[in-house]
Coordinates of C-alpha atoms in Angstrom, one line a residue:
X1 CA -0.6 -41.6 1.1
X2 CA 2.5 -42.0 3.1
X3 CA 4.5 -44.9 4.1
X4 CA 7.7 -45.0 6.2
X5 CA 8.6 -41.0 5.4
X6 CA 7.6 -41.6 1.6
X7 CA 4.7 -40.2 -0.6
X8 CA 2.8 -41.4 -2.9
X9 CA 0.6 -38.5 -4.6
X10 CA -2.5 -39.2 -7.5
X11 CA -1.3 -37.5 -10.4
X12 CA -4.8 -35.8 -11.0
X13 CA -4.5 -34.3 -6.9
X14 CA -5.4 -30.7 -7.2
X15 CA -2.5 -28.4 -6.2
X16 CA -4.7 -26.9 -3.9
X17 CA -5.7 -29.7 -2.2
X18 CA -1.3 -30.7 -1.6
X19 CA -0.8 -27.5 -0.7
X20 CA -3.3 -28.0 2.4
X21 CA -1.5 -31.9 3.5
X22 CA 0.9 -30.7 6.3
X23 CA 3.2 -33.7 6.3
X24 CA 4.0 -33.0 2.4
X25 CA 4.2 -29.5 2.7
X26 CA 6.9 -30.3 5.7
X27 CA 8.4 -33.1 4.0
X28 CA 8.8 -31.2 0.7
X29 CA 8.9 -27.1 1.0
X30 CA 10.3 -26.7 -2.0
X31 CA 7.7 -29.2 -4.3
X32 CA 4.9 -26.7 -2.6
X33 CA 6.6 -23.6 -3.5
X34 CA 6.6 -24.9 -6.8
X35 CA 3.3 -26.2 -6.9
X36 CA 1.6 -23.3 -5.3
X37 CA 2.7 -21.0 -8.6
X38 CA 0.7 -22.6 -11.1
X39 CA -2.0 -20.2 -12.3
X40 CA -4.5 -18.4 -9.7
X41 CA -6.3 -19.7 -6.8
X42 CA -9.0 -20.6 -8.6
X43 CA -7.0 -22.6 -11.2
X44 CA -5.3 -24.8 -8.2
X45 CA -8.5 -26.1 -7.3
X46 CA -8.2 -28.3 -10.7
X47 CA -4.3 -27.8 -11.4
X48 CA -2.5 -30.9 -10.4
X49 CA 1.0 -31.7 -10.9
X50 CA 0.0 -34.7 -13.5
X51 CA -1.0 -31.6 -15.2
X52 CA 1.8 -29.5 -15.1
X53 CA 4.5 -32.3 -15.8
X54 CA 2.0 -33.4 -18.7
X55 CA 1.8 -30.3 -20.4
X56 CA 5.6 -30.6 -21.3
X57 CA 6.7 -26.9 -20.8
X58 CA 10.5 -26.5 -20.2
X59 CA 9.0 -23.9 -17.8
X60 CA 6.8 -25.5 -15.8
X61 CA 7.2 -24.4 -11.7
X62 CA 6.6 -27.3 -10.1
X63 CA 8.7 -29.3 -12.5
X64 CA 12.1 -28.9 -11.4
X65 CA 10.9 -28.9 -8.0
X66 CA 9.7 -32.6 -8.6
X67 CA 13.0 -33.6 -10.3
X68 CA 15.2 -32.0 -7.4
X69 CA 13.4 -34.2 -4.9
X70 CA 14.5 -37.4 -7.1
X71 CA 10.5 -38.4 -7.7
X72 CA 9.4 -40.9 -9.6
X73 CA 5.9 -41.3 -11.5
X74 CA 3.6 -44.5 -11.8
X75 CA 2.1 -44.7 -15.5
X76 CA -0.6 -47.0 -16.7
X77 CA -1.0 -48.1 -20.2
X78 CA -2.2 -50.7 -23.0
X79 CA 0.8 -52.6 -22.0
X80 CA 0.9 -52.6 -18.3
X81 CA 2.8 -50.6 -15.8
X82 CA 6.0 -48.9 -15.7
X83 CA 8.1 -46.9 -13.7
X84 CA 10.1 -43.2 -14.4
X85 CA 12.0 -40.9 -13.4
X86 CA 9.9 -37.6 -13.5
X87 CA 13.4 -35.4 -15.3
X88 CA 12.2 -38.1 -18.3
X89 CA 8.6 -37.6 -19.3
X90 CA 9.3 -34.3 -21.1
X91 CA 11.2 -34.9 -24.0
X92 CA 10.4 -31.3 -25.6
X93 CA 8.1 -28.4 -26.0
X94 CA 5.0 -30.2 -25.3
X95 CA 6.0 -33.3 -25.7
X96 CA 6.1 -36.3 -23.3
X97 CA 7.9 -39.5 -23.2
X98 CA 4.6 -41.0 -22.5
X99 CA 3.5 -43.9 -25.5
X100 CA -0.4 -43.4 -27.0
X101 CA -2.8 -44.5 -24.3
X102 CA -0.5 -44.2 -21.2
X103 CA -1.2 -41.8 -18.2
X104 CA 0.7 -41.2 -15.3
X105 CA -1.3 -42.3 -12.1
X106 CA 0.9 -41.0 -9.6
X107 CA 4.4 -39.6 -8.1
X108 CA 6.5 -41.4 -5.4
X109 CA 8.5 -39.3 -3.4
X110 CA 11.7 -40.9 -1.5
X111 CA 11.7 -41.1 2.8
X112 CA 13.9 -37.8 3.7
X113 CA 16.9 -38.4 5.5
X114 CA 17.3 -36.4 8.6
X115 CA 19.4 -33.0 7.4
X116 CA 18.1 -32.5 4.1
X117 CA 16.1 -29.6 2.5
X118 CA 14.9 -28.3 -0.6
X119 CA 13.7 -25.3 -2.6
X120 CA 12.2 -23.9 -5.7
X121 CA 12.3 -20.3 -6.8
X122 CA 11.7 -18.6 -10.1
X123 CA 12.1 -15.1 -11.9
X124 CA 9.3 -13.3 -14.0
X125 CA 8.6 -10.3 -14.7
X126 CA 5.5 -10.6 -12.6
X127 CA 4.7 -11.6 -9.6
X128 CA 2.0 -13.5 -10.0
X129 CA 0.2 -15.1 -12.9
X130 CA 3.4 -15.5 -15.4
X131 CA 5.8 -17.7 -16.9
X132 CA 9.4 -18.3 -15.6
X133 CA 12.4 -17.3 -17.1
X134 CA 14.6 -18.8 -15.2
X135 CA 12.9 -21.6 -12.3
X136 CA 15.6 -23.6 -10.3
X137 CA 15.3 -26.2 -8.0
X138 CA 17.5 -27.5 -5.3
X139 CA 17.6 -30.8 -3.0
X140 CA 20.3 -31.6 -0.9
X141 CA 21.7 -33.5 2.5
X142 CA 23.8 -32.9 4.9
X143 CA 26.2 -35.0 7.3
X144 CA 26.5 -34.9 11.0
X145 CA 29.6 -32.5 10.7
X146 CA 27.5 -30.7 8.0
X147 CA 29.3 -31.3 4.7
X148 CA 26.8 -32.0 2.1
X149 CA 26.6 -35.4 1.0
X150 CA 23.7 -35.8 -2.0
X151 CA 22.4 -32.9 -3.5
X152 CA 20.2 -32.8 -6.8
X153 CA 19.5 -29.6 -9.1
X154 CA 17.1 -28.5 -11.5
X155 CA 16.8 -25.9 -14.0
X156 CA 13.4 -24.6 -15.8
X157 CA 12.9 -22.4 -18.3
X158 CA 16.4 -22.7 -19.6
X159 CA 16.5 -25.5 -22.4
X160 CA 13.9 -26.9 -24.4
X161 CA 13.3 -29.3 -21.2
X162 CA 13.7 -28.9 -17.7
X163 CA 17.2 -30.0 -16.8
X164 CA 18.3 -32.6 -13.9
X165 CA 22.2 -30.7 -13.6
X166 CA 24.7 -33.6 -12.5
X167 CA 28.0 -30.8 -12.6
X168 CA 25.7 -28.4 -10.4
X169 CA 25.2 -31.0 -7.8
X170 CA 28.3 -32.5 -7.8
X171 CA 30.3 -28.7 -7.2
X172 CA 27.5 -29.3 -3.8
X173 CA 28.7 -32.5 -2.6
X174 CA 31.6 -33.0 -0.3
X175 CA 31.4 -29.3 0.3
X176 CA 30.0 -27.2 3.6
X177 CA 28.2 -25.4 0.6
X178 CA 30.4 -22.4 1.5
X179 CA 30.8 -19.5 -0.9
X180 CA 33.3 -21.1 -3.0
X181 CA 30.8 -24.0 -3.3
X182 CA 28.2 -22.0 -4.5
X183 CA 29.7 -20.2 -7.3
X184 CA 31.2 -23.5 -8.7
X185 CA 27.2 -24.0 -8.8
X186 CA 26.2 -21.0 -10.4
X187 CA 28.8 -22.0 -13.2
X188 CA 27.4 -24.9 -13.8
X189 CA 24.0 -24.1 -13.7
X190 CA 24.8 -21.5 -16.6
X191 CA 27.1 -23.8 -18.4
X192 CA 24.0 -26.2 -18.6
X193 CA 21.4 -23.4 -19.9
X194 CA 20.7 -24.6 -23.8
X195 CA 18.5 -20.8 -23.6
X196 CA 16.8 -19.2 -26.2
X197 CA 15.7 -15.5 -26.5
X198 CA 12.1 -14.2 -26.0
X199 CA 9.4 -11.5 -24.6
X200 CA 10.6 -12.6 -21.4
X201 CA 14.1 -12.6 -21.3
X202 CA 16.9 -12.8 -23.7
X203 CA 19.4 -16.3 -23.7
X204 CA 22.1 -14.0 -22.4
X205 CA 20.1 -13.0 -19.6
X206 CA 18.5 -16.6 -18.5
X207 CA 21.9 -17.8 -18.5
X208 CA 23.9 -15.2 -16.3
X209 CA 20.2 -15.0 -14.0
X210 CA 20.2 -19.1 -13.6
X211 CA 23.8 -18.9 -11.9
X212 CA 22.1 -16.0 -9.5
X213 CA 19.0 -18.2 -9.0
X214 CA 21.0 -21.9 -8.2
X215 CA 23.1 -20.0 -5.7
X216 CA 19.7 -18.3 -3.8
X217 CA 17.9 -21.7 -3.8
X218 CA 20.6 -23.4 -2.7
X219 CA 21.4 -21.0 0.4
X220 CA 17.3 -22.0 1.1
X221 CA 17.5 -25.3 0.8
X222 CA 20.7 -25.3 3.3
X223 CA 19.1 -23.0 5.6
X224 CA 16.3 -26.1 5.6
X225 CA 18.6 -28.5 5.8
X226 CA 20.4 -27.5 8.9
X227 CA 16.9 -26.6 10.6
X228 CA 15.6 -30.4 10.4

């Protein structure tokens, strides 16, 4: 449903389904992209993104998508309702901050300012049909004179939980995300990688690849912004 600019989405929504609302997929670009990677076309007919935030993989795609865009979740328990931020429900490899017998209903997702935009890209070997090695996502806001003025990043794929990156943000803000802007980003973004080394990629290389990756999602997610 929306309300006033905002979302609320059911939790158990298949991706597909998301993919196909035209006011989310304008409001929120970069929680699609995201969205639209899990599995195969057949498997986003089911997918959801209660599903993929559930699952608790550090590499998750629509994850850090999610936590860029500063949603919350709706969860429903034995002991009532609560409220959370989405960057807290995964607490580790497969595991959730979510007590036995609570399930998340649905995500809010905040009005959008006029002058904001956001984007989610990942690397795998692949494709199509693989895991990240490095996924990064990237909210921000601009001012009238174009200076950016709230920004939120994501990393995936890098830690043992995808990461909301306050230094990565805050080398955006008060900047006209100009080329000295973004590589103060990229820094951080590495400087925030907790990586380890596997079949898909080695820690060395998730960590000099995430600082590539913030500064490409970041150039889309200005491009955005200064289009709306």
């Amino acid at each position: 449903s929306e309300k006033g600019g905002a979302y609320r989405i059911g939790a158990a929504v298949p991706g597909a389904v998301l993919c196909d609302h035209s006011g989310f997929r304008t409001a929120w670009p970069g929680v699609i992209e995201g969205l639209s990677l899990i599995g195969s076309t057949q498997i986003q007919g089911r997918a959801s993104l209660g599903g993929n935030l559930c699952n608790g993989s550090p590499a998750a795609d629509s994850v850090p998508a999610v936590i860029a865009a500063g949603a919350t979740v709706n969860i429903i328990g034995p002991n009532g309702t609560r409220k959370a931020a989405a960057e807290d429900i995964i607490i580790g490899p497969g595991k959730t901050s979510l007590a036995a017998g609570e399930i998340i209903t649905s995500f809010d997702f905040p009005a959008r300012p006029d002058n904001s935009g956001d984007c989610y890209m990942r690397l795998t070997p692949r494709t199509e049909m693989d895991i990240a090695v490095v996924g990064v996502g990237v909210n921000l806001t601009l001012d009238g004179s174009g200076t950016c003025t709230a920004a939120r990043v994501s990393l995936g794929a890098v830690a043992p939980t995808p990461l909301l990156v306050k230094a990565a943000a805050d080398a955006l803000i008060g900047t006209k995300v100009d080329a000295a802007a973004l590589d103060a980003l990229g820094k951080a973004a590495s400087a925030a990688c907790n990586a380890i080394s596997d079949k898909r990629g080695t820690k060395e290389y998730r960590i000099k690849t995430a600082a590539v990756m913030a500064r490409r999602v970041a150039e889309k997610a200005l491009e955005r912004a200064k289009a709306n």
